[in-house]
C-alpha cells in the first residue's frame, strides 16, 4: 500500500491533479496496486486566510507519506516569491530533494521543430542550491550588514555580508552557493541514471566563463566523478545550450544543469518537445520522500475553464510510480497517454478540442484497453 500526500495547490492545480487521481484509480482497479491518499491544503487560499505558508506540522505530517503529488503553487493575489519560496521551494529543501528530473522526449506529432528529428532528453536540474538558496537582501546608502543563512540536511551555513560602498545608493544582493558534497551526490545520481539507460555521455551546462567561482567547483566535481566512473562528459555554456536545444536537440541525451539555468532550459525544452502541457518533473531524494509535479505553473487565468492539458500531471504520476518501484505501471501510464493521443484526443494547447476532463478520460480509457 503506497501512501500518497496530495497537494492540489493553486490555480489550475486542483483540476489537473483530479485527472492524475483518475489514473491512479484506474490502475488500482486493473492491476495489483493499492494506494491510500490524503489531501493537504497547503496553498495560497490557506495563506490568504491564515498567513501560513508551510507549517512545522505540515512537514511532520507529510513526512509520514511515501511520496508527494503536487499540482501547482502560485497566485496573482500574492507578491511574487512568497508562495514559491514559502511553499514549493520550502518543500524541495526540507525533504532534501536535491535532484529535479525533467524528462523531455519529443512528443510526435506535437514537437515544435521545423525539421524532422528524433530526440529523448533527460534533464537533471540541481534542486537545492545555486542562485535559488534565497540568501540575499538590500542595503541602502551603500552600507549595511546582511546575516544570511542556508539550512540544508547537509549543512547549516551562516554568511555575513558586510557592504560598504562609496556611493549612497541602494544595492541588492542575491548570493549563489554550491557545496562539494551536494554536487557529488547529484553527479552520482546522474551517472547512475546514464548507466541505467546505457548512455555514455553527459552534457554538463553552466556559465563557468562568467560565474567562475561557483561553477569551477561544479566542474571540478564533474571532472572527478566522470573520470572515476569512466563516463564521457562535455560542457556547454547555458547561452549556447539554449540555442543548441532549439537547433539540434537530437545531439543530447543526458543533461546536467545547475538550478537556475535548469529552470530556464527546461521550459524552453518543454516547448520544443510539444509544449508545457506535456512536461512533468520529479523532485527526487533517492533516500527520502520525493515530490512529483507538472513543470507548468498554476496558470490562474485559466482556472476553472477546463482547458488545461492534464498530461504533464499524468506523466508526473508516471514518474511517481517509477520512483515507487512500479516501473511496470509507469509504463502502462505512458502507453495510456500515447494511446489517447493516437486515438485523436488532445487538448487546445496541442491543437485539439478536448477539455481537461475529456483528456484524462481518454487516458483512462486507453489504459483500460491495454488490459
Ligand atoms: C519550476 C518553477 C519554480 C522554479 C518556481 C515556481 C519557484 O518555475 O518548477 O520550474 O523556479 O523552480
Ligand atoms: Mg520553472
Short mmCIF file of C-alpha atoms and ligand atoms in Angstrom, two decimals:
data_model
loop_
_atom_site.label_atom_id
_atom_site.label_comp_id
_atom_site.label_asym_id
_atom_site.label_seq_id
_atom_site.Cartn_x
_atom_site.Cartn_y
_atom_site.Cartn_z
CA UNK A 1 0.00 0.00 0.00
CA UNK A 2 1.53 3.28 -1.12
CA UNK A 3 0.72 6.36 0.91
CA UNK A 4 0.45 9.45 -1.26
CA UNK A 5 0.23 13.01 0.05
CA UNK A 6 -1.78 15.05 -2.46
CA UNK A 7 -1.29 18.82 -2.65
CA UNK A 8 -3.58 20.20 -5.36
CA UNK A 9 -2.25 23.72 -4.70
CA UNK A 10 -3.37 26.80 -6.59
CA UNK A 11 -4.93 27.94 -9.84
CA UNK A 12 -5.40 25.05 -12.23
CA UNK A 13 -3.54 22.70 -9.86
CA UNK A 14 -6.68 21.04 -8.47
CA UNK A 15 -8.09 20.41 -11.99
CA UNK A 16 -5.01 18.63 -13.28
CA UNK A 17 -4.47 16.73 -10.04
CA UNK A 18 -8.04 15.38 -10.33
CA UNK A 19 -7.05 13.81 -13.68
CA UNK A 20 -3.93 12.31 -12.14
CA UNK A 21 -6.10 10.76 -9.42
CA UNK A 22 -8.37 9.22 -12.08
CA UNK A 23 -5.31 7.49 -13.50
CA UNK A 24 -4.26 6.16 -10.09
CA UNK A 25 -7.82 4.88 -9.63
CA UNK A 26 -7.92 3.01 -12.92
CA UNK A 27 -4.57 1.41 -12.13
CA UNK A 28 -5.80 0.22 -8.75
CA UNK A 29 -8.94 -1.23 -10.41
CA UNK A 30 -7.00 -3.10 -13.07
CA UNK A 31 -3.66 -4.05 -11.56
CA UNK A 32 -2.24 -5.32 -8.30
CA UNK A 33 -1.75 -1.82 -6.98
CA UNK A 34 -3.12 -0.24 -3.86
CA UNK A 35 -2.75 3.29 -2.69
CA UNK A 36 -4.06 5.46 0.02
CA UNK A 37 -4.01 9.24 -0.13
CA UNK A 38 -4.66 12.30 1.92
CA UNK A 39 -5.21 15.79 0.57
CA UNK A 40 -3.47 18.77 2.12
CA UNK A 41 -4.48 22.37 1.79
CA UNK A 42 -1.06 23.94 1.54
CA UNK A 43 -1.66 26.76 -0.90
CA UNK A 44 -2.48 30.42 -1.48
CA UNK A 45 -6.05 30.13 -0.16
CA UNK A 46 -4.84 28.98 3.21
CA UNK A 47 -2.09 31.59 3.17
CA UNK A 48 -4.57 34.39 2.45
CA UNK A 49 -6.86 33.11 5.18
CA UNK A 50 -4.32 32.35 7.89
CA UNK A 51 -0.96 33.79 6.85
CA UNK A 52 0.58 30.30 6.99
CA UNK A 53 2.90 29.00 4.31
CA UNK A 54 4.36 25.57 5.12
CA UNK A 55 3.96 24.86 8.83
CA UNK A 56 6.03 22.58 11.02
CA UNK A 57 3.04 20.29 11.48
CA UNK A 58 2.56 20.10 7.69
CA UNK A 59 6.14 18.91 7.35
CA UNK A 60 5.70 16.38 10.14
CA UNK A 61 2.51 15.06 8.51
CA UNK A 62 3.99 14.92 5.01
CA UNK A 63 6.98 13.08 6.41
CA UNK A 64 4.73 10.09 7.06
CA UNK A 65 3.94 9.54 3.38
CA UNK A 66 5.82 7.56 0.73
CA UNK A 67 5.59 10.31 -1.84
CA UNK A 68 4.10 13.74 -2.59
CA UNK A 69 1.91 14.55 -5.58
CA UNK A 70 1.72 18.30 -6.22
CA UNK A 71 -0.40 20.37 -8.61
CA UNK A 72 0.95 23.91 -8.76
CA UNK A 73 1.76 26.76 -6.42
CA UNK A 74 1.33 30.45 -7.32
CA UNK A 75 -1.35 33.13 -7.13
CA UNK A 76 -1.62 36.63 -8.60
CA UNK A 77 -3.02 37.98 -5.34
CA UNK A 78 0.25 37.28 -3.55
CA UNK A 79 3.54 39.10 -4.17
CA UNK A 80 5.87 37.04 -6.40
CA UNK A 81 8.20 34.85 -4.39
CA UNK A 82 6.14 34.47 -1.24
CA UNK A 83 4.34 31.26 -2.16
CA UNK A 84 7.07 29.99 -4.47
CA UNK A 85 9.73 30.25 -1.79
CA UNK A 86 7.47 29.72 1.20
CA UNK A 87 5.80 26.57 -0.13
CA UNK A 88 7.33 24.99 -3.24
CA UNK A 89 11.00 25.64 -2.55
CA UNK A 90 10.47 25.09 1.17
CA UNK A 91 9.19 21.58 0.41
CA UNK A 92 12.01 20.82 -2.04
CA UNK A 93 14.59 21.97 0.51
CA UNK A 94 13.02 20.42 3.60
CA UNK A 95 12.77 16.98 2.01
CA UNK A 96 16.27 17.45 0.57
CA UNK A 97 15.06 16.73 -2.95
CA UNK A 98 18.41 17.57 -4.48
CA UNK A 99 17.59 16.28 -7.95
CA UNK A 100 14.97 17.68 -10.27
CA UNK A 101 14.49 15.18 -13.09
CA UNK A 102 12.67 16.57 -16.10
CA UNK A 103 12.34 14.11 -18.96
CA UNK A 104 11.91 15.74 -22.35
CA UNK A 105 11.06 13.22 -25.05
CA UNK A 106 9.81 14.50 -28.38
CA UNK A 107 6.03 14.05 -28.49
CA UNK A 108 5.25 13.38 -32.13
CA UNK A 109 3.39 14.99 -33.84
CA UNK A 110 3.36 17.90 -31.41
CA UNK A 111 7.05 18.83 -31.48
CA UNK A 112 7.73 22.42 -32.44
CA UNK A 113 10.85 21.85 -34.52
CA UNK A 114 10.70 22.75 -38.19
CA UNK A 115 12.67 19.69 -39.27
CA UNK A 116 12.05 16.05 -38.58
CA UNK A 117 14.24 14.98 -35.69
CA UNK A 118 14.07 12.34 -33.05
CA UNK A 119 15.18 13.03 -29.54
CA UNK A 120 14.64 11.97 -25.98
CA UNK A 121 16.45 14.11 -23.44
CA UNK A 122 16.57 13.64 -19.70
CA UNK A 123 17.43 16.86 -17.91
CA UNK A 124 18.72 16.70 -14.35
CA UNK A 125 18.47 20.04 -12.63
CA UNK A 126 20.26 20.51 -9.32
CA UNK A 127 17.45 21.41 -6.93
CA UNK A 128 18.65 22.79 -3.58
CA UNK A 129 21.49 25.24 -4.24
CA UNK A 130 22.88 27.70 -6.80
CA UNK A 131 21.07 31.06 -7.04
CA UNK A 132 17.94 29.51 -5.54
CA UNK A 133 19.09 29.46 -1.93
CA UNK A 134 17.19 32.62 -1.13
CA UNK A 135 20.17 34.29 0.51
CA UNK A 136 20.40 37.97 -0.14
CA UNK A 137 18.97 41.30 0.74
CA UNK A 138 19.35 45.02 0.34
CA UNK A 139 21.46 47.74 1.80
CA UNK A 140 20.64 51.38 1.44
CA UNK A 141 23.05 54.28 1.37
CA UNK A 142 25.68 51.81 0.20
CA UNK A 143 26.17 50.38 3.65
CA UNK A 144 24.81 47.56 5.73
CA UNK A 145 25.24 44.08 7.09
CA UNK A 146 23.28 41.07 5.92
CA UNK A 147 23.19 37.98 8.08
CA UNK A 148 22.31 35.15 5.76
CA UNK A 149 21.60 31.54 6.48
CA UNK A 150 21.21 28.44 4.33
CA UNK A 151 19.97 25.41 6.18
CA UNK A 152 20.02 22.05 4.49
CA UNK A 153 20.27 18.46 5.66
CA UNK A 154 23.94 18.52 4.62
CA UNK A 155 24.85 21.74 6.45
CA UNK A 156 23.77 24.84 8.25
CA UNK A 157 25.65 27.71 6.60
CA UNK A 158 25.76 31.22 8.01
CA UNK A 159 27.17 34.01 5.91
CA UNK A 160 27.70 37.58 6.98
CA UNK A 161 27.91 40.10 4.20
CA UNK A 162 29.26 43.49 5.10
CA UNK A 163 28.61 46.05 2.40
CA UNK A 164 30.47 49.29 2.22
CA UNK A 165 30.23 51.33 -0.96
CA UNK A 166 31.45 54.83 -1.68
CA UNK A 167 28.09 55.67 -3.26
CA UNK A 168 24.98 56.29 -1.19
CA UNK A 169 22.83 54.13 -3.44
CA UNK A 170 20.55 51.16 -2.82
CA UNK A 171 22.24 47.83 -3.51
CA UNK A 172 20.63 44.39 -3.71
CA UNK A 173 22.36 41.05 -3.39
CA UNK A 174 21.36 37.54 -4.39
CA UNK A 175 24.02 35.08 -3.37
CA UNK A 176 24.62 31.85 -5.26
CA UNK A 177 26.20 28.93 -3.48
CA UNK A 178 27.16 25.35 -4.19
CA UNK A 179 28.73 22.74 -1.95
CA UNK A 180 31.03 19.91 -2.96
CA UNK A 181 29.12 17.13 -1.23
CA UNK A 182 25.85 18.16 -2.80
CA UNK A 183 27.31 18.35 -6.30
CA UNK A 184 28.93 14.97 -5.69
CA UNK A 185 25.70 13.21 -4.76
CA UNK A 186 23.89 14.92 -7.62
CA UNK A 187 26.56 13.83 -10.11
CA UNK A 188 26.43 10.28 -8.72
CA UNK A 189 22.71 10.15 -9.41
CA UNK A 190 23.05 11.44 -12.96
CA UNK A 191 25.86 8.99 -13.67
CA UNK A 192 23.77 6.11 -12.26
CA UNK A 193 20.88 7.12 -14.49
CA UNK A 194 23.07 7.26 -17.57
CA UNK A 195 24.41 3.80 -16.71
CA UNK A 196 20.84 2.55 -16.35
CA UNK A 197 19.89 3.68 -19.85
CA UNK A 198 23.26 2.70 -21.37
CA UNK A 199 24.31 6.23 -22.26
CA UNK A 200 27.97 7.06 -22.09
CA UNK A 201 27.91 10.83 -22.49
CA UNK A 202 26.68 13.58 -20.17
CA UNK A 203 26.29 17.20 -21.24
CA UNK A 204 27.06 19.46 -18.30
CA UNK A 205 25.69 23.00 -18.51
CA UNK A 206 26.93 26.11 -16.69
CA UNK A 207 28.27 29.61 -17.18
CA UNK A 208 31.80 28.98 -15.94
CA UNK A 209 33.17 31.69 -18.20
CA UNK A 210 31.45 34.33 -16.07
CA UNK A 211 30.34 32.85 -12.74
CA UNK A 212 33.66 31.11 -12.41
CA UNK A 213 33.69 30.90 -8.62
CA UNK A 214 30.57 28.84 -8.28
CA UNK A 215 30.90 26.79 -11.46
CA UNK A 216 34.57 25.94 -11.12
CA UNK A 217 33.62 23.84 -8.08
CA UNK A 218 30.80 22.32 -10.13
CA UNK A 219 33.23 21.43 -12.93
CA UNK A 220 35.87 20.09 -10.57
CA UNK A 221 33.37 17.60 -9.18
CA UNK A 222 32.04 16.61 -12.60
CA UNK A 223 35.57 16.03 -13.96
CA UNK A 224 36.44 13.89 -10.99
CA UNK A 225 33.20 11.88 -10.88
CA UNK A 226 33.16 11.20 -14.61
CA UNK A 227 36.82 10.17 -14.67
CA UNK A 228 36.24 7.69 -11.87
CA UNK A 229 33.07 6.33 -13.47
CA UNK A 230 34.62 6.10 -16.94
CA UNK A 231 31.91 8.40 -18.26
CA UNK A 232 32.42 10.87 -21.05
CA UNK A 233 31.22 14.39 -20.46
CA UNK A 234 31.45 17.79 -22.05
CA UNK A 235 30.50 21.32 -21.02
CA UNK A 236 28.11 23.74 -22.65
CA UNK A 237 27.63 27.33 -21.63
CA UNK A 238 23.97 27.92 -20.97
CA UNK A 239 23.56 30.58 -23.65
CA UNK A 240 24.94 28.25 -26.30
CA UNK A 241 22.82 25.46 -24.82
CA UNK A 242 19.55 27.34 -25.34
CA UNK A 243 20.47 27.77 -28.98
CA UNK A 244 21.53 24.16 -29.40
CA UNK A 245 18.32 22.85 -27.83
CA UNK A 246 16.32 24.65 -30.48
CA UNK A 247 18.69 23.85 -33.33
CA UNK A 248 19.81 20.28 -32.66
CA UNK A 249 18.07 18.73 -29.67
CA UNK A 250 18.88 15.35 -31.20
CA UNK A 251 22.52 15.86 -30.17
CA UNK A 252 21.65 15.47 -26.49
CA UNK A 253 20.58 12.59 -24.30
CA UNK A 254 21.51 13.25 -20.63
CA UNK A 255 21.91 16.86 -19.50
CA UNK A 256 23.02 18.05 -16.04
CA UNK A 257 22.41 21.66 -15.13
CA UNK A 258 22.56 23.96 -12.09
CA UNK A 259 19.28 25.02 -10.52
CA UNK A 260 18.65 28.43 -12.08
CA UNK A 261 19.72 27.61 -15.63
CA UNK A 262 17.82 24.35 -15.28
CA UNK A 263 14.65 26.29 -14.58
CA UNK A 264 15.13 28.20 -17.82
CA UNK A 265 16.23 25.47 -20.19
CA UNK A 266 13.52 23.04 -19.09
CA UNK A 267 10.76 25.46 -20.07
CA UNK A 268 12.49 26.04 -23.37
CA UNK A 269 12.93 22.35 -23.98
CA UNK A 270 9.36 21.58 -22.97
CA UNK A 271 8.20 23.90 -25.71
CA UNK A 272 10.43 22.14 -28.24
CA UNK A 273 9.05 18.70 -27.28
CA UNK A 274 5.42 19.79 -27.73
CA UNK A 275 4.68 22.32 -25.00
CA UNK A 276 4.49 22.74 -21.26
CA UNK A 277 1.29 20.72 -21.28
CA UNK A 278 3.41 17.60 -21.74
CA UNK A 279 6.26 18.24 -19.30
CA UNK A 280 6.44 16.50 -15.91
CA UNK A 281 9.08 16.83 -13.24
CA UNK A 282 10.23 14.85 -10.25
CA UNK A 283 11.89 16.43 -7.22
CA UNK A 284 13.90 13.46 -6.12
CA UNK A 285 15.55 12.44 -2.90
CA UNK A 286 16.73 8.90 -3.61
CA UNK A 287 16.82 8.11 0.11
CA UNK A 288 13.81 10.13 1.16
CA UNK A 289 10.45 11.49 0.13
CA UNK A 290 10.22 12.68 -3.45
CA UNK A 291 7.65 15.04 -4.96
CA UNK A 292 6.11 14.97 -8.41
CA UNK A 293 4.52 17.86 -10.28
CA UNK A 294 3.90 19.23 -13.75
CA UNK A 295 6.57 21.72 -14.85
CA UNK A 296 3.93 24.31 -15.75
CA UNK A 297 2.68 26.58 -13.01
CA UNK A 298 -0.72 27.47 -11.59
CA UNK A 299 -1.89 29.50 -14.65
CA UNK A 300 -4.53 31.39 -12.61
CA UNK A 301 -6.16 32.97 -15.66
CA UNK A 302 -7.23 29.53 -16.90
CA UNK A 303 -8.58 28.37 -13.55
CA UNK A 304 -11.92 26.58 -13.80
CA UNK A 305 -12.08 26.78 -17.61
CA UNK A 306 -11.32 23.11 -18.19
CA UNK A 307 -8.89 23.83 -20.99
CA UNK A 308 -5.60 22.90 -19.37
CA UNK A 309 -3.77 19.85 -20.61
CA UNK A 310 -3.57 17.33 -17.74
CA UNK A 311 -0.97 15.18 -19.49
CA UNK A 312 2.02 16.85 -17.77
CA UNK A 313 0.42 15.93 -14.45
CA UNK A 314 -0.47 12.41 -15.60
CA UNK A 315 3.14 11.96 -16.68
CA UNK A 316 4.19 13.20 -13.24
CA UNK A 317 2.11 10.31 -11.88
CA UNK A 318 4.07 8.01 -14.20
CA UNK A 319 7.33 9.33 -12.74
CA UNK A 320 5.94 8.85 -9.23
CA UNK A 321 5.11 5.22 -9.98
CA UNK A 322 8.58 4.64 -11.44
CA UNK A 323 10.08 6.17 -8.33
CA UNK A 324 7.99 3.98 -6.04
CA UNK A 325 9.46 0.97 -7.81
CA UNK A 326 6.45 0.31 -10.07
CA UNK A 327 8.07 0.87 -13.45
CA UNK A 328 5.59 -1.63 -14.85
CA UNK A 329 2.72 0.73 -14.01
CA UNK A 330 4.71 3.77 -15.10
CA UNK A 331 4.95 2.10 -18.50
CA UNK A 332 1.19 1.49 -18.52
CA UNK A 333 0.55 5.20 -17.89
CA UNK A 334 2.96 6.23 -20.61
CA UNK A 335 1.27 3.88 -23.09
CA UNK A 336 -2.10 5.18 -21.94
CA UNK A 337 -1.09 8.74 -22.82
CA UNK A 338 0.31 7.63 -26.15
CA UNK A 339 -2.86 5.63 -26.80
CA UNK A 340 -5.10 8.62 -26.02
CA UNK A 341 -3.15 10.81 -28.44
CA UNK A 342 -3.20 8.11 -31.10
CA UNK A 343 -6.98 7.95 -30.78
CA UNK A 344 -7.04 11.62 -31.76
CA UNK A 345 -7.91 13.14 -28.38
CA UNK A 346 -5.91 16.17 -27.36
CA UNK A 347 -6.35 19.49 -25.66
CA UNK A 348 -6.34 23.01 -27.14
CA UNK A 349 -2.66 23.66 -26.48
CA UNK A 350 -1.94 20.81 -28.92
CA UNK A 351 -4.49 21.95 -31.48
CA UNK A 352 -7.30 19.69 -30.28
CA UNK A 353 -10.68 20.24 -28.68
CA UNK A 354 -10.67 18.03 -25.60
CA UNK A 355 -11.31 19.53 -22.19
CA UNK A 356 -9.11 18.74 -19.22
CA UNK A 357 -11.59 16.10 -18.08
CA UNK A 358 -12.02 14.54 -21.52
CA UNK A 359 -8.27 14.24 -21.92
CA UNK A 360 -7.99 12.48 -18.56
CA UNK A 361 -10.88 10.19 -19.51
CA UNK A 362 -9.20 9.31 -22.81
CA UNK A 363 -6.04 8.28 -20.96
CA UNK A 364 -8.11 6.20 -18.55
CA UNK A 365 -9.91 4.53 -21.49
CA UNK A 366 -6.62 3.80 -23.22
CA UNK A 367 -5.27 2.25 -20.02
CA UNK A 368 -8.39 0.06 -19.77
CA UNK A 369 -7.87 -1.09 -23.33
CA UNK A 370 -4.30 -2.19 -22.56
CA UNK A 371 -5.63 -4.83 -20.16
C1 LIG B 1 9.65 25.36 -11.72
C2 LIG B 1 9.06 26.68 -11.31
C3 LIG B 1 9.60 27.03 -9.92
C4 LIG B 1 11.11 27.09 -10.02
C5 LIG B 1 9.05 28.32 -9.32
C6 LIG B 1 7.54 28.33 -9.30
C7 LIG B 1 9.62 28.60 -7.96
O1 LIG B 1 9.35 27.66 -12.24
O2 LIG B 1 9.40 24.36 -11.04
O3 LIG B 1 10.35 25.31 -12.74
O4 LIG B 1 11.67 28.13 -10.38
O5 LIG B 1 11.75 26.08 -9.72
MG1 LIG B 2 10.27 26.90 -13.99
#
